[in-house]
Amino acid sequence: MSAPCFVTTPIYYVNDKPHIGHAYTTIAADVYARAMRLAGRDVFFMTGTDEHGQKVEQSAAKAGISPQAFTDAVSQNFRDLAARLNISNNAFIRTTEPRHYKACQALWQRLEERGHIYLGSYAGWYSVRDEAYYQESELIDGKAPTGAPVEWVEEPSYFFRLSAFQEPLLKLYADNPDFIAPSSRRNEVMRFVEGGLKDLSVSRTTFSWGVPVPGNPAHIMYVWLDALTNYLTVLGYPEKTPDFSTFWPASLHLVGKDIVRFHAVYWPAFLMAAELPVPKRVFAHGWWTNEGQKISKSVGNVIDPIALIEQYGVDPVRYFLMREVPFGGDGDFAHAAVQRRLNKDLADDYGNLCQRVLAFIQKNAGAAVPLMGNVNELDNEILGKAYCLNELMFTHIEVQAYSKALELFNELVAAANGYVDKEAPWALKKTNPERMGTVLAVLLEVIRCAAICLQPFTPALAGQVLDQLAVPLDARTFGHASDSGALKPGTPLPAPQPLVKKWSEA
Ligand code: MSP
């Protein structure tokens, strides 16, 4: 039996409409989930919305509607975005669901029973925009290190004994070097924890939009304790459901670099305190700027993912975001870069390879898979590359090195285009039709393996190529991207359709 795999996106705040950052995290998690499925793993992949807290309460008030009506509407936008991005999640969670209240309260009670929560009072800085507490020493020019405004808060509050978890957390990081990635984030988190941990305020009394503390409903749970618990709720916690026993602990929490502390410090501390297993890995990706500028609502340069999809199509957007920037680093979004990248990789290289080979077979080789026959060294070399692409790409995807995985795809495609030019099947038509068949059959195998491996990134485009190769739906797993899944000679091939549009670059 293959290992089960639970992969998550953050649950998104519903204070505003979705932007490119949300799309980015979600696509990256989808690539992972799809790749794991193609490798035969049993995958549970969730996304959802984080609907409580002061920030959402304030946004609803500003819109002049109740928080419930407000969150219903905005949450739907995130569900729609996932559908538009062709995300393969098998669950969508909202923190306003009754099952989630139950999970939060059960976790709280578990923490309380084990002596990790006590009542005290909080006096300090809070940022509603970040939904985070800050120490005086962290402030820069009277603002949060993120630039968000802070306010002074003084109120009775429950505390979680985070200070008791400094050593267990450091041990967790030391024993599991892959727990936080990339390593720059790991170092940052370790430095933070080494610097000492203060107990964490985990309830508020000055607003009401949230999960009430069991036994003391004047207190509302801190929105991050509530939000993080969603990863348990979605599996059925606190019931001992089959999903929970199969899929917990999470294999991968995919997050942005701004929320790594919550996932890599608070979350494992809560779980250790509750005596529940901790996730296996937290990967924090970088941030996008827009044509060199920090993205911000006040500047008005927020990138709307729906508009992008409408302009370029879903798969091109997915491809660009995963290919352009090494995952984990920051990146700049520029239309000129999108067009350059799409034209080069998808139109000129892969699209063109498919088009020239398929159109040629259609016209000159009986519109069917040719017999491969005798292969020479050169054929074997490129076939060998095609048949190991799945494993090589998977090795990178497993550690979220998505752009590296796609580079391997690009390299194979470039090699195949070189092979077409060199072997010139059009010239062989009259002189050596048998050799022509061999060359075309080899190329079909390369195109097929490349398409199989491209599926996690651009599922529709890859599916279209596989359709054009008449590859049955049940022969498209990573395992099939080897000679065991080779196309059968004589299989009729449909008339090729154009695959990728070319952009006139700015
Ligand atoms: N609700 C919390 C997460 C709770 S998870 C238990 C939250 N929500 S969010 O809506 O603010 O999520 C934003 C996600 O989008 C984060 O992963 C963040 O890193 C990402 N991005 C926001 N702006 C971004 C860019 N400009 N670029 C890339 N990702 C960015 O945090």
Coordinates of C-alpha atoms and ligand atoms in Angstrom, one line a residue:
M1 CA 0.0 0.0 0.0
S2 CA 1.3 3.4 -0.9
A3 CA 1.6 6.0 1.9
P4 CA -1.3 8.4 2.3
C5 CA -0.7 12.0 1.7
F6 CA -2.5 15.0 3.2
V7 CA -1.7 18.3 1.6
T8 CA -3.1 21.7 2.6
T9 CA -3.2 25.3 1.4
P10 CA -3.7 28.0 4.1
I11 CA -7.3 28.8 4.5
Y12 CA -7.7 32.3 3.2
Y13 CA -9.1 35.3 5.0
V14 CA -12.4 36.4 3.5
N15 CA -11.8 40.1 4.2
D16 CA -11.2 40.7 0.5
K17 CA -11.4 39.2 -2.9
P18 CA -8.8 36.6 -4.0
H19 CA -5.5 37.9 -5.5
I20 CA -2.5 36.3 -7.1
G21 CA -0.9 35.3 -3.8
H22 CA -3.9 33.1 -3.0
A23 CA -3.8 31.6 -6.5
Y24 CA -0.1 31.0 -6.2
T25 CA -0.2 29.0 -2.9
T26 CA -3.2 27.0 -4.2
I27 CA -1.7 26.1 -7.5
A28 CA 1.5 25.0 -5.8
A29 CA -0.4 22.7 -3.5
D30 CA -2.4 21.4 -6.4
V31 CA 0.8 20.5 -8.4
Y32 CA 1.9 18.5 -5.4
A33 CA -1.4 16.8 -4.9
R34 CA -1.7 15.9 -8.5
A35 CA 1.8 14.6 -8.7
M36 CA 1.3 12.4 -5.6
R37 CA -1.9 10.9 -7.1
L38 CA 0.0 10.2 -10.4
A39 CA 2.6 8.4 -8.3
G40 CA -0.2 6.2 -6.9
R41 CA -0.5 7.8 -3.5
D42 CA -3.8 8.2 -1.7
V43 CA -4.2 11.9 -1.5
F44 CA -6.4 14.2 0.6
F45 CA -6.0 17.8 -0.6
M46 CA -7.9 20.6 1.1
T47 CA -8.3 24.3 0.8
G48 CA -10.8 26.7 2.3
T49 CA -11.5 30.0 4.1
D50 CA -10.6 31.5 7.4
E51 CA -13.7 33.5 8.3
H52 CA -13.3 34.7 11.9
G53 CA -11.4 37.5 13.6
Q54 CA -11.4 41.2 13.9
K55 CA -10.2 41.8 10.4
V56 CA -13.2 40.0 8.8
E57 CA -15.6 41.5 11.4
Q58 CA -14.4 44.9 10.4
S59 CA -14.6 44.2 6.7
A60 CA -18.2 43.0 7.1
A61 CA -19.1 46.2 9.1
K62 CA -17.6 48.3 6.4
A63 CA -19.7 46.5 3.8
G64 CA -22.7 47.1 6.0
I65 CA -23.7 43.5 6.2
S66 CA -23.6 40.8 8.9
P67 CA -20.3 38.8 9.2
Q68 CA -22.2 35.7 8.2
A69 CA -23.6 37.2 5.0
F70 CA -20.3 38.8 4.2
T71 CA -18.3 35.6 4.7
D72 CA -20.8 33.5 2.7
A73 CA -20.3 35.8 -0.3
V74 CA -16.5 36.1 -0.1
S75 CA -15.9 32.5 0.7
Q76 CA -17.8 31.6 -2.5
N77 CA -15.3 33.7 -4.4
F78 CA -12.5 31.5 -3.2
R79 CA -14.4 28.3 -4.1
D80 CA -15.0 29.8 -7.5
L81 CA -11.3 30.7 -7.9
A82 CA -10.3 27.1 -7.0
A83 CA -12.6 25.8 -9.7
R84 CA -11.3 28.4 -12.3
L85 CA -7.7 27.4 -11.5
N86 CA -8.6 23.7 -12.1
I87 CA -7.7 22.8 -8.5
S88 CA -8.2 19.2 -7.6
N89 CA -9.0 19.6 -3.9
N90 CA -11.3 17.0 -2.4
A91 CA -12.4 19.2 0.4
F92 CA -13.2 22.9 1.0
I93 CA -13.5 24.0 4.6
R94 CA -15.0 27.1 6.1
T95 CA -14.2 28.0 9.7
T96 CA -17.8 29.1 10.3
E97 CA -19.1 25.5 9.9
P98 CA -20.4 23.9 13.0
R99 CA -18.0 20.9 12.7
H100 CA -15.2 23.4 13.0
Y101 CA -16.5 24.9 16.2
K102 CA -16.7 21.5 17.6
A103 CA -13.1 20.7 16.6
C104 CA -11.7 24.0 18.0
Q105 CA -13.5 23.5 21.3
A106 CA -12.3 19.9 21.6
L107 CA -8.7 20.9 20.9
W108 CA -9.0 23.7 23.5
Q109 CA -10.3 21.4 26.1
R110 CA -7.5 18.9 25.4
L111 CA -5.0 21.7 25.9
E112 CA -6.7 22.9 29.0
E113 CA -7.0 19.4 30.5
R114 CA -3.3 19.0 30.1
G115 CA -2.6 22.2 31.9
H116 CA -1.3 24.2 28.9
I117 CA -3.9 27.0 29.0
Y118 CA -4.4 29.5 31.9
L119 CA -6.4 32.7 32.4
G120 CA -4.4 35.9 32.8
S121 CA -4.5 39.3 31.2
Y122 CA -2.8 40.7 28.1
A123 CA -1.3 44.1 27.7
G124 CA 0.5 44.6 24.5
W125 CA 0.5 45.4 20.8
Y126 CA -1.9 43.7 18.3
S127 CA -2.2 44.1 14.6
V128 CA -5.6 43.4 13.2
R129 CA -4.3 43.3 9.6
D130 CA -1.8 40.5 10.5
E131 CA -4.0 39.1 13.3
A132 CA -0.8 38.9 15.3
Y133 CA 0.6 40.0 18.6
Y134 CA 3.9 41.9 18.6
Q135 CA 6.4 42.7 21.3
E136 CA 7.5 46.3 21.7
S137 CA 11.0 45.3 20.6
E138 CA 9.7 44.0 17.3
L139 CA 8.0 47.3 16.2
I140 CA 9.6 49.4 13.6
D141 CA 8.7 53.1 13.6
G142 CA 5.6 52.2 15.7
K143 CA 4.4 49.6 13.2
A144 CA 4.5 45.8 12.9
P145 CA 7.6 44.4 11.1
T146 CA 5.2 43.7 8.2
G147 CA 4.4 47.4 8.0
A148 CA 0.9 46.8 9.4
P149 CA -0.5 49.3 12.0
V150 CA -0.7 48.0 15.6
E151 CA -2.9 49.0 18.4
W152 CA -2.5 48.7 22.2
V153 CA -4.6 46.0 23.7
E154 CA -5.3 45.4 27.4
E155 CA -7.8 42.8 28.3
P156 CA -8.4 39.5 30.2
S157 CA -7.0 36.7 28.1
Y158 CA -6.3 33.0 28.2
F159 CA -2.7 32.1 27.5
F160 CA -1.1 29.1 26.0
R161 CA 2.1 28.0 27.6
L162 CA 4.2 28.4 24.5
S163 CA 7.3 29.2 26.7
A164 CA 7.3 25.5 27.7
F165 CA 7.8 24.4 24.1
Q166 CA 11.0 26.1 23.2
E167 CA 13.1 23.0 23.8
P168 CA 10.6 20.5 22.3
L169 CA 10.4 22.7 19.2
L170 CA 14.1 23.0 18.8
K171 CA 14.3 19.2 19.2
L172 CA 11.6 18.8 16.5
Y173 CA 13.6 21.0 14.1
A174 CA 16.9 19.2 14.9
D175 CA 15.4 15.7 14.6
N176 CA 13.5 16.6 11.4
P177 CA 15.7 18.8 9.2
D178 CA 13.0 18.7 6.5
F179 CA 10.3 19.9 8.7
I180 CA 10.6 23.5 7.6
A181 CA 11.7 24.4 4.1
P182 CA 13.4 26.2 2.4
S183 CA 16.4 26.3 4.6
S184 CA 16.4 30.1 4.8
R185 CA 13.0 29.9 6.5
R186 CA 14.2 27.1 8.7
N187 CA 17.0 29.2 9.9
E188 CA 14.7 32.2 10.5
V189 CA 12.3 30.1 12.6
M190 CA 15.1 28.4 14.5
R191 CA 16.6 31.8 15.4
F192 CA 13.2 33.0 16.5
V193 CA 12.6 30.0 18.8
E194 CA 16.2 30.1 20.1
G195 CA 15.5 33.8 21.1
G196 CA 13.0 32.5 23.7
L197 CA 9.2 32.1 23.5
K198 CA 6.7 34.0 25.6
D199 CA 3.3 32.5 26.4
L200 CA 0.8 33.2 23.7
S201 CA -2.5 35.1 24.2
V202 CA -5.1 32.8 22.8
S203 CA -8.4 34.5 23.5
R204 CA -9.9 38.0 23.1
T205 CA -12.8 39.7 24.7
T206 CA -13.2 42.8 22.7
F207 CA -15.0 41.3 19.7
S208 CA -17.4 38.5 19.1
W209 CA -16.9 37.0 15.6
G210 CA -15.2 33.7 16.4
V211 CA -15.4 30.5 18.3
P212 CA -16.3 30.9 22.0
V213 CA -14.0 29.5 24.6
P214 CA -15.6 26.4 26.1
G215 CA -17.0 27.3 29.6
N216 CA -16.3 31.0 29.2
P217 CA -18.0 32.4 26.1
A218 CA -17.1 36.0 27.0
H219 CA -13.8 34.9 25.4
I220 CA -13.4 34.3 21.7
M221 CA -10.5 32.1 20.6
Y222 CA -7.6 33.8 19.0
V223 CA -8.2 33.5 15.3
W224 CA -4.9 31.6 14.6
L225 CA -5.7 28.9 17.1
D226 CA -9.1 28.6 15.4
A227 CA -7.7 28.8 11.9
L228 CA -4.9 26.2 12.3
T229 CA -7.3 23.7 13.8
N230 CA -9.1 23.6 10.4
Y231 CA -6.5 21.1 9.3
L232 CA -7.9 18.7 11.9
T233 CA -11.5 19.6 11.4
V234 CA -11.4 18.7 7.7
L235 CA -10.4 15.2 8.6
G236 CA -13.2 14.8 11.0
Y237 CA -11.5 15.6 14.3
P238 CA -12.4 15.2 17.2
E239 CA -14.1 12.0 15.9
K240 CA -11.8 9.1 15.2
T241 CA -12.8 9.0 11.6
P242 CA -11.1 6.9 8.9
D243 CA -9.9 10.1 7.3
F244 CA -8.3 11.3 10.5
S245 CA -6.5 8.0 11.1
T246 CA -5.5 7.7 7.5
F247 CA -4.3 11.2 6.8
W248 CA -3.2 12.9 10.0
P249 CA -0.4 14.1 10.4
A250 CA -0.3 16.3 7.3
S251 CA 2.4 15.5 4.8
L252 CA 2.7 19.1 3.7
H253 CA 1.4 22.4 4.8
L254 CA 2.0 24.8 1.9
V255 CA 2.1 28.4 3.1
G256 CA 3.5 31.8 2.2
K257 CA 6.6 33.1 4.0
D258 CA 4.6 35.6 6.0
I259 CA 2.7 32.8 7.9
V260 CA 5.5 30.4 8.5
R261 CA 5.8 31.2 12.2
F262 CA 2.2 30.3 12.8
H263 CA 2.6 27.0 11.0
A264 CA 6.1 26.0 12.2
V265 CA 6.1 27.3 15.7
Y266 CA 2.6 27.8 17.2
W267 CA 1.0 24.9 15.3
P268 CA 3.4 22.1 16.3
A269 CA 3.5 23.5 19.8
F270 CA -0.4 23.3 20.1
L271 CA -0.3 19.8 18.7
M272 CA 2.5 18.6 21.0
A273 CA 0.7 20.1 23.9
A274 CA -2.5 18.2 22.8
E275 CA -0.4 15.0 22.4
L276 CA -1.3 14.8 18.7
P277 CA 1.2 14.1 16.0
V278 CA 2.8 17.1 14.3
P279 CA 2.9 17.7 10.5
K280 CA 5.8 16.3 8.5
R281 CA 6.6 19.5 6.6
V282 CA 5.9 23.1 6.3
F283 CA 7.0 24.8 3.0
A284 CA 7.0 28.5 2.8
H285 CA 7.0 30.1 -0.6
G286 CA 8.1 33.6 -1.5
W287 CA 6.1 36.6 -2.6
W288 CA 5.3 38.2 -5.9
T289 CA 5.8 41.8 -6.8
N290 CA 4.0 43.4 -9.7
E291 CA 6.3 44.8 -12.4
G292 CA 8.9 45.5 -9.7
Q293 CA 6.6 47.0 -7.1
K294 CA 5.3 45.6 -3.9
I295 CA 1.7 44.5 -4.3
S296 CA -0.6 46.5 -2.1
K297 CA -4.2 47.6 -2.1
S298 CA -3.3 51.1 -1.4
V299 CA -1.0 51.3 -4.4
G300 CA -3.9 49.7 -6.4
N301 CA -1.6 47.2 -8.1
V302 CA -3.2 44.0 -6.8
I303 CA -3.2 41.3 -9.5
D304 CA -6.6 39.6 -10.1
P305 CA -6.0 35.9 -10.9
I306 CA -9.4 35.7 -12.7
A307 CA -8.3 38.5 -15.1
L308 CA -5.0 36.7 -15.7
I309 CA -6.8 33.5 -16.5
E310 CA -9.1 35.4 -18.9
Q311 CA -6.1 36.9 -20.6
Y312 CA -3.8 33.9 -20.8
G313 CA -5.8 30.8 -20.0
V314 CA -5.5 28.7 -16.9
D315 CA -2.7 26.4 -17.8
P316 CA -0.4 29.1 -19.1
V317 CA -0.9 31.0 -15.8
R318 CA -0.2 27.8 -13.8
Y319 CA 2.8 27.1 -15.9
F320 CA 4.3 30.6 -15.7
L321 CA 3.8 30.8 -11.9
M322 CA 5.5 27.4 -11.3
R323 CA 8.2 27.8 -13.9
E324 CA 9.4 31.4 -13.7
V325 CA 10.7 31.6 -10.1
P326 CA 12.4 29.0 -8.0
F327 CA 9.8 28.0 -5.5
G328 CA 10.6 29.4 -2.1
G329 CA 12.1 32.6 -3.5
D330 CA 10.4 35.9 -4.3
G331 CA 9.5 36.7 -7.9
D332 CA 8.4 39.6 -10.1
F333 CA 5.3 39.4 -12.2
A334 CA 5.5 41.2 -15.5
H335 CA 3.4 40.7 -18.6
A336 CA 6.4 40.8 -20.8
A337 CA 8.0 37.9 -18.8
V338 CA 4.7 35.9 -19.0
Q339 CA 4.6 36.3 -22.8
R340 CA 8.2 35.5 -23.2
R341 CA 8.0 32.4 -21.1
L342 CA 4.9 31.1 -22.7
N343 CA 6.1 31.7 -26.2
K344 CA 9.4 30.0 -25.6
D345 CA 8.5 27.0 -23.5
L346 CA 5.0 26.2 -24.5
A347 CA 4.5 27.5 -28.0
D348 CA 7.9 27.4 -29.7
D349 CA 9.3 24.4 -27.8
Y350 CA 6.7 21.9 -26.7
G351 CA 3.7 23.0 -28.7
N352 CA 5.8 23.1 -31.8
L353 CA 7.3 19.7 -31.2
C354 CA 3.9 18.2 -30.8
Q355 CA 2.5 20.0 -33.8
R356 CA 5.2 19.2 -36.2
V357 CA 5.4 15.5 -35.3
L358 CA 1.6 15.0 -35.1
A359 CA 0.8 16.9 -38.3
F360 CA 3.5 15.0 -40.1
I361 CA 2.2 11.7 -39.0
Q362 CA -1.3 12.7 -39.9
K363 CA -0.2 13.5 -43.5
N364 CA 2.7 11.2 -44.2
A365 CA 2.6 8.2 -41.9
G366 CA -1.0 7.0 -42.2
A367 CA -2.3 8.9 -39.2
A368 CA -1.4 6.1 -36.8
V369 CA 1.4 5.2 -34.4
P370 CA 4.3 4.0 -36.5
L371 CA 6.3 0.9 -35.7
M372 CA 9.4 1.7 -33.8
G373 CA 11.4 -1.2 -35.2
N374 CA 15.2 -1.1 -34.8
V375 CA 16.5 1.7 -32.7
N376 CA 20.0 3.1 -32.8
E377 CA 22.1 4.7 -30.1
L378 CA 20.8 8.2 -30.7
D379 CA 17.2 6.9 -30.4
N380 CA 18.0 5.1 -27.3
E381 CA 19.6 8.1 -25.8
I382 CA 16.5 10.3 -26.2
L383 CA 14.2 7.4 -25.2
G384 CA 16.2 6.9 -22.1
K385 CA 15.8 10.5 -21.2
A386 CA 12.1 10.4 -21.8
Y387 CA 11.6 7.2 -19.7
C388 CA 13.4 8.6 -16.7
L389 CA 11.8 12.0 -16.7
N390 CA 9.0 10.9 -14.4
E391 CA 11.4 9.9 -11.6
L392 CA 13.6 12.9 -12.0
M393 CA 10.7 15.3 -12.0
F394 CA 9.0 13.6 -9.1
T395 CA 12.2 13.8 -7.0
H396 CA 12.0 17.6 -7.4
I397 CA 8.3 17.9 -7.0
E398 CA 8.5 15.9 -3.8
V399 CA 10.6 18.7 -2.3
Q400 CA 8.6 21.5 -3.9
A401 CA 11.4 22.3 -6.4
Y402 CA 8.8 22.9 -9.1
S403 CA 10.8 25.2 -11.4
K404 CA 13.6 22.6 -11.4
A405 CA 11.2 19.8 -12.3
L406 CA 9.9 21.9 -15.2
E407 CA 13.5 22.7 -16.3
L408 CA 14.0 19.0 -16.8
F409 CA 10.8 18.9 -18.9
N410 CA 12.2 21.8 -21.0
E411 CA 15.5 20.0 -21.4
L412 CA 13.8 16.9 -22.8
V413 CA 11.7 19.0 -25.2
A414 CA 14.8 20.9 -26.4
A415 CA 16.6 17.6 -26.9
A416 CA 13.6 16.2 -28.9
N417 CA 13.5 19.3 -31.1
G418 CA 17.2 18.8 -31.8
Y419 CA 16.5 15.2 -32.6
V420 CA 13.8 16.1 -35.1
D421 CA 16.0 18.6 -36.8
K422 CA 18.9 16.1 -37.0
E423 CA 16.9 13.0 -38.1
A424 CA 14.7 15.1 -40.5
P425 CA 11.9 12.5 -40.9
W426 CA 10.5 14.5 -43.8
A427 CA 13.7 13.8 -45.7
L428 CA 13.4 10.1 -44.9
K429 CA 10.0 9.7 -46.3
K430 CA 11.3 8.7 -49.8
T431 CA 14.7 7.4 -48.9
N432 CA 14.0 5.2 -45.8
P433 CA 10.4 5.0 -44.7
E434 CA 11.2 2.4 -42.1
R435 CA 13.7 4.7 -40.4
M436 CA 11.2 7.5 -40.7
G437 CA 8.7 5.3 -38.7
T438 CA 11.3 4.7 -36.1
V439 CA 12.1 8.4 -35.7
L440 CA 8.4 9.3 -35.4
A441 CA 7.7 6.5 -33.0
V442 CA 10.6 7.6 -30.8
L443 CA 9.3 11.2 -30.9
L444 CA 5.8 10.1 -30.0
E445 CA 7.2 8.4 -26.9
V446 CA 9.1 11.5 -25.9
I447 CA 5.9 13.6 -26.4
R448 CA 3.9 11.1 -24.4
C449 CA 6.2 10.9 -21.4
A450 CA 6.6 14.7 -21.4
A451 CA 2.8 15.1 -21.4
I452 CA 2.4 12.7 -18.6
C453 CA 4.9 14.5 -16.5
L454 CA 3.4 17.9 -17.3
Q455 CA 0.0 16.9 -16.0
P456 CA 0.4 18.2 -12.4
F457 CA 1.3 21.6 -13.8
T458 CA -0.9 22.1 -16.8
P459 CA -3.5 19.3 -16.5
A460 CA -5.8 20.4 -19.4
L461 CA -3.0 21.1 -21.9
A462 CA -1.2 17.8 -21.0
G463 CA -4.5 16.0 -21.2
Q464 CA -5.1 17.4 -24.7
V465 CA -1.7 16.2 -25.9
L466 CA -2.4 12.7 -24.4
D467 CA -5.8 12.7 -26.2
Q468 CA -4.0 13.5 -29.4
L469 CA -1.8 10.5 -28.8
A470 CA -4.8 8.4 -28.1
V471 CA -3.5 7.5 -24.7
P472 CA -6.3 5.9 -22.7
L473 CA -7.3 7.7 -19.5
D474 CA -6.2 4.9 -17.4
A475 CA -2.7 4.9 -18.9
R476 CA -1.6 8.3 -17.8
T477 CA 0.1 7.8 -14.4
F478 CA 3.8 8.5 -13.8
G479 CA 4.3 4.7 -13.9
H480 CA 3.1 4.8 -17.5
A481 CA 5.8 7.3 -18.5
S482 CA 8.1 4.4 -19.3
D483 CA 8.4 1.7 -21.9
S484 CA 5.8 -0.3 -20.1
G485 CA 3.2 2.3 -21.2
A486 CA 4.6 2.6 -24.8
L487 CA 2.1 3.5 -27.6
K488 CA 0.9 0.5 -29.6
P489 CA 2.0 0.6 -33.3
G490 CA -1.0 1.0 -35.6
T491 CA -3.1 2.9 -33.0
P492 CA -5.0 5.5 -35.0
L493 CA -4.3 9.1 -34.1
P494 CA -6.9 11.9 -34.3
A495 CA -6.3 15.0 -36.5
P496 CA -4.0 17.3 -34.4
Q497 CA -5.5 20.5 -33.0
P498 CA -3.5 23.6 -32.2
L499 CA -2.3 23.4 -28.6
V500 CA -0.7 26.7 -27.6
K501 CA -1.3 30.2 -28.6
K502 CA 1.6 32.5 -29.4
W503 CA 1.7 36.0 -27.9
S504 CA 3.1 39.0 -29.8
E505 CA 5.5 40.1 -27.2
A506 CA 5.4 43.6 -25.9
Ligands
MSP1 N1 -5.9 33.1 7.0 C1 -4.5 33.1 7.0 C2 -4.0 31.7 6.9 C3 -4.5 30.7 7.9 S1 -4.0 29.1 7.6 C4 -4.4 28.3 9.0 C5 -3.9 33.9 5.9 N2 -4.7 34.2 4.9 S2 -4.4 35.1 3.7 O1 -5.6 35.2 2.9 O2 -3.8 36.3 4.1 O3 -3.4 34.2 2.9 C6 -2.7 34.6 2.1 C7 -1.8 33.6 1.4 O4 -1.4 34.2 0.2 C8 -0.5 33.4 2.2 O5 0.1 32.1 2.0 C9 0.4 34.4 1.7 O6 1.8 34.1 1.8 C10 0.0 34.5 0.2 N3 0.3 35.8 -0.3 C11 -0.3 37.0 -0.1 N4 0.3 37.9 -0.9 C12 1.2 37.4 -1.7 C13 2.1 37.8 -2.7 N5 2.2 39.0 -3.1 N6 2.8 36.8 -3.3 C14 2.7 35.5 -3.0 N7 1.9 35.1 -2.0 C15 1.3 36.0 -1.2 O7 -2.8 34.3 6.0

